[in-house]
Coordinates of C-alpha atoms in Angstrom, one line a residue:
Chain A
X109 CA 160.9 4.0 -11.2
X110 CA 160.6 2.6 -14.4
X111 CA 156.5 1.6 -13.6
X112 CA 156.2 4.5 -12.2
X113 CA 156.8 6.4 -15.6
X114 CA 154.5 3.7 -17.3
X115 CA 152.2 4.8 -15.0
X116 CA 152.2 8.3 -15.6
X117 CA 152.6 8.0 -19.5
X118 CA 149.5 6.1 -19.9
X119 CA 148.0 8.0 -17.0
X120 CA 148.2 11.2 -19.2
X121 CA 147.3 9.4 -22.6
X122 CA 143.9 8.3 -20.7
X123 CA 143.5 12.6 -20.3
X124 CA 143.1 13.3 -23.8
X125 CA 139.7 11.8 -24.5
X126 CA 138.7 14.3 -21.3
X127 CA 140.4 17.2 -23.5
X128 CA 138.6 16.8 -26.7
X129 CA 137.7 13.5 -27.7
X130 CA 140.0 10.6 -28.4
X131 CA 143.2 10.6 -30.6
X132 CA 142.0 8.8 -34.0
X133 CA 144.7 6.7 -35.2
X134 CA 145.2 7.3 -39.0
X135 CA 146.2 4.4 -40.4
X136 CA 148.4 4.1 -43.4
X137 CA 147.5 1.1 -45.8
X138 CA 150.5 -0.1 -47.5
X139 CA 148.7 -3.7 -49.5
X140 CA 147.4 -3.5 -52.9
X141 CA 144.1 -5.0 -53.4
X142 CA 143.8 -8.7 -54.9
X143 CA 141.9 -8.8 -57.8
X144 CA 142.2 -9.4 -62.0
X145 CA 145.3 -6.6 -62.3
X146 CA 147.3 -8.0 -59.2
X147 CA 151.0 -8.6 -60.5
X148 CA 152.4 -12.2 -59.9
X149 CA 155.6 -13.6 -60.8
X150 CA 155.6 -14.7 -64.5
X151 CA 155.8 -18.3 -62.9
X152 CA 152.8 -18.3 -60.9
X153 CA 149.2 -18.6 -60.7
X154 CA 147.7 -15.5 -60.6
X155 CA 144.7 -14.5 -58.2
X156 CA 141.4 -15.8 -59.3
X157 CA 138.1 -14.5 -58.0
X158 CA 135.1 -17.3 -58.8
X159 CA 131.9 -15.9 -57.8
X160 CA 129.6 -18.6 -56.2
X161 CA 126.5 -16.6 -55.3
X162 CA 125.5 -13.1 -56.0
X163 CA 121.7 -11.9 -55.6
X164 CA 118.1 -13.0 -53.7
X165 CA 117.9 -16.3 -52.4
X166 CA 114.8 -18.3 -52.9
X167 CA 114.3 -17.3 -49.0
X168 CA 114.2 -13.8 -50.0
X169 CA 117.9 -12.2 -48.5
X170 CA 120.8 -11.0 -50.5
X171 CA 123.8 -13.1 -50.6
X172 CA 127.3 -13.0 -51.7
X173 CA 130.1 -15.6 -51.7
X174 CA 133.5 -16.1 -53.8
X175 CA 136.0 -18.7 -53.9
X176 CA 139.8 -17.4 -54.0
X177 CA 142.7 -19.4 -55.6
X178 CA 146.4 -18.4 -56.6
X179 CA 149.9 -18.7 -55.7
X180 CA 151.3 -17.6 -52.2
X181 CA 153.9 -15.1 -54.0
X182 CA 152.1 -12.1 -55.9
X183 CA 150.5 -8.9 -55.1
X184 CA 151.8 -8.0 -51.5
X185 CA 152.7 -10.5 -49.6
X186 CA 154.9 -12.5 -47.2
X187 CA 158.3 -13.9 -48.0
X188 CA 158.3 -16.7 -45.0
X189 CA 162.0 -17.8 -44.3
X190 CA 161.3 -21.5 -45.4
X191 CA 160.7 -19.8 -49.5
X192 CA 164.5 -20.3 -49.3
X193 CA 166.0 -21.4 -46.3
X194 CA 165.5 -24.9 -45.7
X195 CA 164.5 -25.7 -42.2
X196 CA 163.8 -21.9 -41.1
X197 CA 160.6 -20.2 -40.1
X198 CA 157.4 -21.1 -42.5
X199 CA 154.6 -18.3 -42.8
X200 CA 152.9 -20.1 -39.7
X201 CA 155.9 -20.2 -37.5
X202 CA 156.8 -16.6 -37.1
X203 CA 156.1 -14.9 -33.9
X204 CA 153.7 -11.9 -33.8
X205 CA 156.2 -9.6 -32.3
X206 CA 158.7 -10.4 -35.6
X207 CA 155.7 -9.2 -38.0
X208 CA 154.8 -5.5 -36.1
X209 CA 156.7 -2.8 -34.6
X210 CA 159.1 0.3 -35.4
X211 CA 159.8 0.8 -38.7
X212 CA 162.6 2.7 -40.9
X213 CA 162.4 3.4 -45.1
X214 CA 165.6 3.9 -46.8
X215 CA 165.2 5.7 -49.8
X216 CA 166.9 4.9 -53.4
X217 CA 164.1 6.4 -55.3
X218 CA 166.8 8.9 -57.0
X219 CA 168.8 5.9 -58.1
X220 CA 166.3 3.9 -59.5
X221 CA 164.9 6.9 -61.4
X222 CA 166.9 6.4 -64.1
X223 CA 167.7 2.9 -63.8
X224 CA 165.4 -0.4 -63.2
X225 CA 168.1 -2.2 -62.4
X226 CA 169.5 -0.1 -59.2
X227 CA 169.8 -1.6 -55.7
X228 CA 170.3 -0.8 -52.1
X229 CA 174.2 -0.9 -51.5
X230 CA 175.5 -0.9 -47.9
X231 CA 176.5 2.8 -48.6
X232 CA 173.0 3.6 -48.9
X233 CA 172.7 2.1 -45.5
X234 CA 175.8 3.9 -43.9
X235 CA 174.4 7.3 -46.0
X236 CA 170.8 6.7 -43.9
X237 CA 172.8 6.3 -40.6
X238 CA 175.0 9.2 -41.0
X239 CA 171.4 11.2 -41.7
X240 CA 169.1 9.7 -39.0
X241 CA 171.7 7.8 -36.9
X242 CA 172.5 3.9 -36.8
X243 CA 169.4 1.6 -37.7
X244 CA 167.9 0.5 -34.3
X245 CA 167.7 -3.1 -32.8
X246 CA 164.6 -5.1 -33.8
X247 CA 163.6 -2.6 -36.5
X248 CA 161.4 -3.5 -39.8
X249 CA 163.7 -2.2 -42.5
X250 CA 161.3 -0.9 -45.5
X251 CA 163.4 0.5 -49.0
X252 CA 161.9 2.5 -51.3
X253 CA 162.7 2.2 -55.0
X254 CA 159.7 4.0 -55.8
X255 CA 158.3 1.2 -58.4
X256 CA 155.5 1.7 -56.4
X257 CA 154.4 4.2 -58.9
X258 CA 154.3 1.4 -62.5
X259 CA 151.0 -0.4 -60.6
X260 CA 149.4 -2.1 -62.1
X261 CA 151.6 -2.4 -65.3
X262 CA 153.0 -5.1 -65.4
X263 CA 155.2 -4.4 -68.2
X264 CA 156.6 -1.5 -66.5
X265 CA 156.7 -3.0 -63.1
X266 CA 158.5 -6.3 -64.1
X267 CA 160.1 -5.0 -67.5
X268 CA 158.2 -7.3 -68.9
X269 CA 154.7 -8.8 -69.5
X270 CA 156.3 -12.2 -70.7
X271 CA 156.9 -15.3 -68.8
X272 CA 160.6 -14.4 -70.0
X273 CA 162.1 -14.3 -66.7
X274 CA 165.5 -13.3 -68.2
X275 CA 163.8 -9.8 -69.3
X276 CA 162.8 -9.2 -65.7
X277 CA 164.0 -5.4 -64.6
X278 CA 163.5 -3.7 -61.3
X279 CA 165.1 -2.3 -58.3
X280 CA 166.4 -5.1 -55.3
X281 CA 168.7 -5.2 -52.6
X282 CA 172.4 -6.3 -53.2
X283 CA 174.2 -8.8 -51.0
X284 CA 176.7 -6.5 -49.8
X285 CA 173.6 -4.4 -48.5
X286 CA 171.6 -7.8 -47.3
X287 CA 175.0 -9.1 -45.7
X288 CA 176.3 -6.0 -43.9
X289 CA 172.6 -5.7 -42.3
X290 CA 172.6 -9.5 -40.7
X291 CA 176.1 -8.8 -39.9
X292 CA 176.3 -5.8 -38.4
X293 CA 173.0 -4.3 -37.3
X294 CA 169.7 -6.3 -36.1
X295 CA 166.3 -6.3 -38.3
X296 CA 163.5 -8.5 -37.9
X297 CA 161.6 -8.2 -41.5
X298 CA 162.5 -6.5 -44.4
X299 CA 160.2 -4.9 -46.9
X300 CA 160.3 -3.4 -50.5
X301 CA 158.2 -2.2 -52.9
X302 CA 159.2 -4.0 -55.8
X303 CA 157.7 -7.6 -57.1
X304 CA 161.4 -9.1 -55.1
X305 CA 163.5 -8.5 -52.3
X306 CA 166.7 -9.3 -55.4
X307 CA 166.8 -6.9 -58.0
X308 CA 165.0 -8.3 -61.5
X309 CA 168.4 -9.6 -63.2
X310 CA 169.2 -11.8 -59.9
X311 CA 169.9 -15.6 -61.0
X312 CA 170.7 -16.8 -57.6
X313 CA 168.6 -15.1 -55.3
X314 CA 171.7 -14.3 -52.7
X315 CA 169.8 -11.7 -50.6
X316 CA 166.7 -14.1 -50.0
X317 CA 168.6 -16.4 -49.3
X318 CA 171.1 -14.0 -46.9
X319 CA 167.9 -12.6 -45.1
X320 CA 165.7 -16.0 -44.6
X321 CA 168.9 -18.1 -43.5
X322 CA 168.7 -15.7 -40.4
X323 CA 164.9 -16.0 -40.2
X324 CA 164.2 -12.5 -41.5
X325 CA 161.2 -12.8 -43.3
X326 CA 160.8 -10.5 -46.3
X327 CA 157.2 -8.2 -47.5
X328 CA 157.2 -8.1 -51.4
X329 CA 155.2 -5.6 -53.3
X330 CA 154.5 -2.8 -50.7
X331 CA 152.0 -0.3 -51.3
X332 CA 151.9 3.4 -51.0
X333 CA 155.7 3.6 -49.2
X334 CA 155.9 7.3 -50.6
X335 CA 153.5 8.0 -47.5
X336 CA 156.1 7.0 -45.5
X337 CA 158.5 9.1 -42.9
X338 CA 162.5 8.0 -42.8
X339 CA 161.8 7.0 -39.5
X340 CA 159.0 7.3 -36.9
X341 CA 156.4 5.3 -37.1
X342 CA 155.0 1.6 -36.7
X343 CA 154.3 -1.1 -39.6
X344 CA 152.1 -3.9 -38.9
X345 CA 152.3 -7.0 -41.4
X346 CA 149.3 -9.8 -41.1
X347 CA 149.9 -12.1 -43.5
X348 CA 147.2 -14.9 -44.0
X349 CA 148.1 -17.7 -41.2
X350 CA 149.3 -20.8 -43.3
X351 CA 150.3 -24.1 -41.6
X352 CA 153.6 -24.8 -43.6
X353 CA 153.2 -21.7 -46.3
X354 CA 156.0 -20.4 -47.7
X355 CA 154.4 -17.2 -47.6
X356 CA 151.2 -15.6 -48.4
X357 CA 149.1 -12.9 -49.0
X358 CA 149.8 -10.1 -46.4
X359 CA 147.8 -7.0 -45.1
X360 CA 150.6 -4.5 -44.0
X361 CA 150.4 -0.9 -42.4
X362 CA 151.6 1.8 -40.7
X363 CA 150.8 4.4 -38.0
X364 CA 152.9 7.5 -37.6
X365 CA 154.0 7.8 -34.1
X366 CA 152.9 10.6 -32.3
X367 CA 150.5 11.0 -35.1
Chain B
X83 CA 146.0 22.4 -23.0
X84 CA 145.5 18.8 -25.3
X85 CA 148.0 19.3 -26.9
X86 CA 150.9 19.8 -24.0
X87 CA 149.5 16.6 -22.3
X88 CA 149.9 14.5 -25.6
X89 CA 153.3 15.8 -25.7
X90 CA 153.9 14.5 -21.9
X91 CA 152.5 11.3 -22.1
X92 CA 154.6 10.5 -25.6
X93 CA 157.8 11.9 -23.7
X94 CA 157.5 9.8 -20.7
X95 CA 156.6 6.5 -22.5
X96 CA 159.9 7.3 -24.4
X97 CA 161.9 7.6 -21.5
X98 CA 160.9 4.3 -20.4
X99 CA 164.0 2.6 -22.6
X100 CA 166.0 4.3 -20.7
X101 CA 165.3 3.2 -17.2
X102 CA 165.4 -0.7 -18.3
X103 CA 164.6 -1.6 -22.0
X104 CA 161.6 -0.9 -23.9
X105 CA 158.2 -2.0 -23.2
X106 CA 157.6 -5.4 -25.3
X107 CA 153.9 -5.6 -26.5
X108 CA 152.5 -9.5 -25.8
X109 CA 150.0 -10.2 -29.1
X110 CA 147.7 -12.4 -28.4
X111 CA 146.7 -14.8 -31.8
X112 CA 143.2 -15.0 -32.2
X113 CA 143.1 -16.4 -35.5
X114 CA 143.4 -20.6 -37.0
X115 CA 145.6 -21.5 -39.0
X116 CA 145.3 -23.0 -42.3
X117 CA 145.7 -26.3 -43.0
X118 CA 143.3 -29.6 -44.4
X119 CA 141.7 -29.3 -40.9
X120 CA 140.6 -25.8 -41.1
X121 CA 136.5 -25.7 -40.6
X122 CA 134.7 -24.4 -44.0
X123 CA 131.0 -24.2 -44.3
X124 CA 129.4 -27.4 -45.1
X125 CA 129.1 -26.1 -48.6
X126 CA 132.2 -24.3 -49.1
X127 CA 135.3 -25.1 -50.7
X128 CA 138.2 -26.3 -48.5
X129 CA 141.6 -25.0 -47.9
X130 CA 143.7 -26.4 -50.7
X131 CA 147.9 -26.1 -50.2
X132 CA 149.4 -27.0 -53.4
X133 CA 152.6 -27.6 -53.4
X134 CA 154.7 -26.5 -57.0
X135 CA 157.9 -26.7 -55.4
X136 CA 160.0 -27.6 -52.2
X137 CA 164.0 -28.8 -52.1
X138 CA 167.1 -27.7 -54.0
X139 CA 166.7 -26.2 -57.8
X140 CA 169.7 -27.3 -60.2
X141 CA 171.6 -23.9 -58.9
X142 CA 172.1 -25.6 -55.5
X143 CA 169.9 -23.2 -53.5
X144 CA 166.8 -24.7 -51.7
X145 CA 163.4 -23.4 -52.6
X146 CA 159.6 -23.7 -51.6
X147 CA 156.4 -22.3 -52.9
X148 CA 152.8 -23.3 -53.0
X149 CA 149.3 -22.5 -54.0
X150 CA 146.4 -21.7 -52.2
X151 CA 142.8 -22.0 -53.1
X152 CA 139.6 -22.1 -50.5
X153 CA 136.1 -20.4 -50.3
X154 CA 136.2 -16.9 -48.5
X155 CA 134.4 -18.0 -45.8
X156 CA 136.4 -20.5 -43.4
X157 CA 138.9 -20.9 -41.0
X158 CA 139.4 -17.2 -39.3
X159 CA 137.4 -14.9 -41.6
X160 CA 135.9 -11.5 -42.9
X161 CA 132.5 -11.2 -43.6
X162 CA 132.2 -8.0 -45.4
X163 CA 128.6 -6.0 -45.1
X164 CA 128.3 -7.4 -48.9
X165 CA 128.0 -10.9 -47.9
X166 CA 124.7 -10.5 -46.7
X167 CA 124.0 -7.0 -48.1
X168 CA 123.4 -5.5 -50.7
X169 CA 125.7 -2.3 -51.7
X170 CA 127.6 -2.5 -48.5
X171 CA 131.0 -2.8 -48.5
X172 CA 132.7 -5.4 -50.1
X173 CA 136.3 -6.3 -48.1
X174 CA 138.3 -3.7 -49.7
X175 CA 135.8 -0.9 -49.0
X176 CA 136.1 -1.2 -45.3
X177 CA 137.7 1.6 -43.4
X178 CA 141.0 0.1 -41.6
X179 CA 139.9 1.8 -38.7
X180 CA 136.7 -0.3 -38.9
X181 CA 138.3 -3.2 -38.3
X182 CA 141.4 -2.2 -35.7
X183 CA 140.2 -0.8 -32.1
X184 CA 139.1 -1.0 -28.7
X185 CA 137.0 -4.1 -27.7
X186 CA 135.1 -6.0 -25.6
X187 CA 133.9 -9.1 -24.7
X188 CA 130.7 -10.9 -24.2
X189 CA 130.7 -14.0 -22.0
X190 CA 128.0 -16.4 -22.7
X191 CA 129.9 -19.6 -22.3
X192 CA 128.1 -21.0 -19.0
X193 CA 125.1 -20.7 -21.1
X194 CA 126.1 -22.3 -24.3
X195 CA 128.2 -25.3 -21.6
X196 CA 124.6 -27.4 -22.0
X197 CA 123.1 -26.1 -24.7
X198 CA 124.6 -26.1 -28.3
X199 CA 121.6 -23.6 -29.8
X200 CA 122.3 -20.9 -27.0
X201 CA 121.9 -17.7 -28.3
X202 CA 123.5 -13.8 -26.7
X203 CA 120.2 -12.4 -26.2
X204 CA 119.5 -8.4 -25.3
X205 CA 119.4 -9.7 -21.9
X206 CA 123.0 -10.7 -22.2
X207 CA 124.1 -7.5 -23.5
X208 CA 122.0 -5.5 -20.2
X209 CA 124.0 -7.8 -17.7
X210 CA 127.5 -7.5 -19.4
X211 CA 126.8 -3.1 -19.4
X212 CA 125.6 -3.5 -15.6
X213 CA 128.9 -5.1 -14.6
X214 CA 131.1 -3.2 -16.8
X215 CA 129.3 0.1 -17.5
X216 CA 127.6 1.2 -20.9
X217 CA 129.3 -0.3 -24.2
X218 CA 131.5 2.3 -25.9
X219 CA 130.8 3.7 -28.9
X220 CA 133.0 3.1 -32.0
X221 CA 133.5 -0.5 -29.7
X222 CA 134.8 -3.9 -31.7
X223 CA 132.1 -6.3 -29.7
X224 CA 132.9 -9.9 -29.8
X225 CA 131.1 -12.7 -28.3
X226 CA 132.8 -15.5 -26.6
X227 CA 130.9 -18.9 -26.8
X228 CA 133.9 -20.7 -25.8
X229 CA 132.9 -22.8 -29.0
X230 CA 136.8 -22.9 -30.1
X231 CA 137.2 -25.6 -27.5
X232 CA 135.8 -28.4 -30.3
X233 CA 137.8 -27.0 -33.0
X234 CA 139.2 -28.4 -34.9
X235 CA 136.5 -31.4 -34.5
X236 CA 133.9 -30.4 -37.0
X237 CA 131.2 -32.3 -35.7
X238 CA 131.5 -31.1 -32.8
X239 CA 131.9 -27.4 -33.6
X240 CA 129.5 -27.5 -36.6
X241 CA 127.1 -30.2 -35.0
X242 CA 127.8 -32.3 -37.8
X243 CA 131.1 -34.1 -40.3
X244 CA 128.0 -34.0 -43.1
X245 CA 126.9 -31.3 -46.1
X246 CA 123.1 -31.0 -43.9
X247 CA 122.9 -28.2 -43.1
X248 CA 120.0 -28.7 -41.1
X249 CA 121.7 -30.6 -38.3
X250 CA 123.9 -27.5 -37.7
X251 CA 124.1 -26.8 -34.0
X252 CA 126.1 -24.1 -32.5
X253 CA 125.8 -21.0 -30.8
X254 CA 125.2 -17.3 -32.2
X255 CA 123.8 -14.4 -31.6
X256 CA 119.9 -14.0 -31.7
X257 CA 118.3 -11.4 -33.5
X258 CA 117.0 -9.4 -30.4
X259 CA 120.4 -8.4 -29.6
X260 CA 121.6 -7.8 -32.7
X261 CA 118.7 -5.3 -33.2
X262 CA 119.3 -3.6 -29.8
X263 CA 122.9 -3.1 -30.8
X264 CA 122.4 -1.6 -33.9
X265 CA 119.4 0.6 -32.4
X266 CA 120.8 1.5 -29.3
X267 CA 124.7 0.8 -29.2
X268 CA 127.2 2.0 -31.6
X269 CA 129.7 -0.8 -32.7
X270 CA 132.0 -0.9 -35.3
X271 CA 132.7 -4.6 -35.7
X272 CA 131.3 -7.9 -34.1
X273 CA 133.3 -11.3 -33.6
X274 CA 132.5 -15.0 -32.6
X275 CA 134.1 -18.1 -31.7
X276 CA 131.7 -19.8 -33.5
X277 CA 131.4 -20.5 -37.6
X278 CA 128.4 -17.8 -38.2
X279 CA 127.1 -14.7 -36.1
X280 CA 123.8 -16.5 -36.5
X281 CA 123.6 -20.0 -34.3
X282 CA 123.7 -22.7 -36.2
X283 CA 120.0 -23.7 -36.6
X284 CA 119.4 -19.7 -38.3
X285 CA 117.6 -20.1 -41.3
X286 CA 117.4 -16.7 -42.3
X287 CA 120.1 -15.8 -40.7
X288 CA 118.9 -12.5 -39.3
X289 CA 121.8 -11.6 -37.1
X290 CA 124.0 -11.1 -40.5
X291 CA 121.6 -9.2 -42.2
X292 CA 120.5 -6.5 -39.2
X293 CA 124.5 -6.1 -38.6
X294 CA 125.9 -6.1 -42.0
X295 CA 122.9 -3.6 -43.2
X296 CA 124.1 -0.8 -40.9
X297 CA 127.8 -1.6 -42.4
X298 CA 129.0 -3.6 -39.6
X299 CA 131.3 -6.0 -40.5
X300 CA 131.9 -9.8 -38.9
X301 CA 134.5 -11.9 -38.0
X302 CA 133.9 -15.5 -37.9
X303 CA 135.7 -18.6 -36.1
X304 CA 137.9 -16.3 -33.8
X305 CA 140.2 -18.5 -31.8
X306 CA 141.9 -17.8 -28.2
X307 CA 138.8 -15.8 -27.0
X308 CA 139.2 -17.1 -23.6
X309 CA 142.8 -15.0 -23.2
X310 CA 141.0 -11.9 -23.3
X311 CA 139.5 -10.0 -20.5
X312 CA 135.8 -8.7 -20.6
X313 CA 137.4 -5.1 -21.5
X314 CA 140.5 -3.6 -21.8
X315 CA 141.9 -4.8 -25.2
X316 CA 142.5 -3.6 -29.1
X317 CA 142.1 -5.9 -31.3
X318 CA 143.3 -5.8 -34.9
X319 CA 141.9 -7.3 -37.7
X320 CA 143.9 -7.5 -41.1
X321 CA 141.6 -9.0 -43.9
X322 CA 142.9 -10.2 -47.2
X323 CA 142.6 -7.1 -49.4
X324 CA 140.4 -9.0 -52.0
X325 CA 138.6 -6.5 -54.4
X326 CA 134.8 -6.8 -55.0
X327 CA 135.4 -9.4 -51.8
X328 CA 132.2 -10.9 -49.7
X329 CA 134.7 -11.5 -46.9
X330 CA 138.2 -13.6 -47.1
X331 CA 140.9 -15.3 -44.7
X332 CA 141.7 -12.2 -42.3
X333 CA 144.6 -12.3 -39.7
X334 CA 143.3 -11.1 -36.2
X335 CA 145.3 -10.2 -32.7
X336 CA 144.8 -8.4 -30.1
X337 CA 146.6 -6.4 -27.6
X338 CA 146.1 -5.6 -23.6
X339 CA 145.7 -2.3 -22.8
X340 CA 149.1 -1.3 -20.8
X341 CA 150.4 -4.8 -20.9

């Protein structure tokens, strides 16, 4: 029965291109370029672009070539388990499957209007479910604080363009919300679009550290989430495949179901 | 009429959960990992992972983060138009839906098996469309060598451990077919299992210059080739999102079509 239905779902989807050409997939692209204004942490090395080669060889062709260097965490990218969970998943290790698939975005853009240093609280969870009903099994769990919209300023978007890491304001996730989630519901990666999956005035990193224990990795510094539906649609995060990484640069997005 | 059928198709795919779980997609990894054995171009800079910090800070929590430095081109990569032309697009220029899509593959492994300067020819490209029916348009082409079985020995796969670059020897795609595709096909992206769309012994390397001029993007040192079928697969490529790019690390899989 149940390959019988397959059969007939993809059996119709195959009708379309008869019925006026074939459904275009518009994909939503949720990475901020790499380049001189990319935000890193106020630790690391930030992205360097070296140009090796740009113009006519002596053979006559064009020719361009770059060398790329910085650190793994900065711009968006991939949180791998191992960043702080010592013997979990590094960027290399996790399956495909954990990376892409159904996606939800809880929203706490009202909360974080007025303050940088709001975060996701498990009520904000339990307020989504009693909207949208309870958060699915396997789901990527994206929150949007909104910070999206300080981009490249860096002041704005870190609180501060110091290596003061003590002056460090924006939106996270709290541990009651990070704890409740491994506890009672079942995502495979979590994603924000703020510089940290903690808020800016974490010292001890508890819902890294909550999340990557359970080999949940986490997407830092997502693009564009305002594009984003509550629900319905599929992300896809590829982040650059590095034996042993604790992360890395990531491309991520989305496609609307149905779209 | 469209419309209605779109609707059916999406309704009976979701009813599939409910007769016996949901339908589990099986990515297939075509892309190498990087690590110090990762293949550059004799000329290029290496993949460098830098470790700045791995074990337990003086707050008790463990911790691990690196740096990454490398030339654009090695390992699993983009070439962006730019590379090879001039005022094409540069890596973050190209159209997602340029590099995700339907795909085939073009098998020219039992000619490359003696002969390390075997090159697809237009021939190659008539033989695969009488078996298989004309290529599509919009169509990610890539060619499968089965070159991947040296990596990652790089004198093997490159023809030589040394910076001479004229005792490169390994298989491409000659410039006959590369002309018939852009004159009388309509791809959207080519791949190889080899380190350069051009076989190793190009010097002017025409294949990258008729391709990239018409905006057609490459992808370099695919892995896995020899999991996918002739047709019947979407792949997805996910480039690092480098501004001003000539190419870059880029994350590819691929899907079977109603796996």
């Amino acid at each position: 029965m149940r390959a019988l239905v397959i059969t007939l779902a993809f059996s119709a989807l195959f009708l379309v291109p008869l019925l006026g050409g074939p459904l275009k997939p518009e994909w939503i692209e949720l990475s901020y370029p790499f380049n001189s204004e990319t935000i890193y942490w106020p630790t690391g090395v930030s992205f360097e672009h070296t140009k090796t080669m740009q113009g006519f060889t002596d053979d006559g062709y064009y020719y361009s070539a770059y060398d790329i260097r910085a650190s793994e965490h900065g711009g968006t990218h991939l949180d791998a388990p191992n960043h702080f969970a010592e013997g979990k998943w590094t960027a290399d290790q996790i399956p495909l499957d954990r990376l892409i698939g159904p996606a939800i975005k809880i929203d706490i853009s009202s909360k974080t209007a007025q303050n940088p240093d709001a975060q996701l609280m498990q009520s904000d969870l339990e307020a989504w479910e009693k909207k949208h009903g309870q958060i699915p099994d396997d789901i990527i769990l994206l929150v949007f604080t909104n910070w999206g919209r300080h981009w490249p300023d860096k002041k704005k978007y870190l609180g501060t363009d110091t290596d003061d890491i003590d002056q460090l304001h924006f939106p996270g996730i709290h541990s009651n919300a990070s704890s409740w989630l491994v506890q009672h519901r079942n995502i495979k990666l979590v994603g924000i679009d703020t510089a940290s999956v903690d808020y800016g005035q974490s010292k001890m990193f508890e819902s890294h550290r909550i999340f990557y224990k359970e080999n949940i990795p986490g997407l830092e510094n997502v693009a564009n989430m305002a594009q984003l539906p509550a629900k319905g649609f599929t992300v896809y995060a590829a982040p650059m495949y590095i034996s042993e990484g604790s992360g890395g640069p990531c491309r991520v997005f989305a496609l609307l179901d149905c779209a």
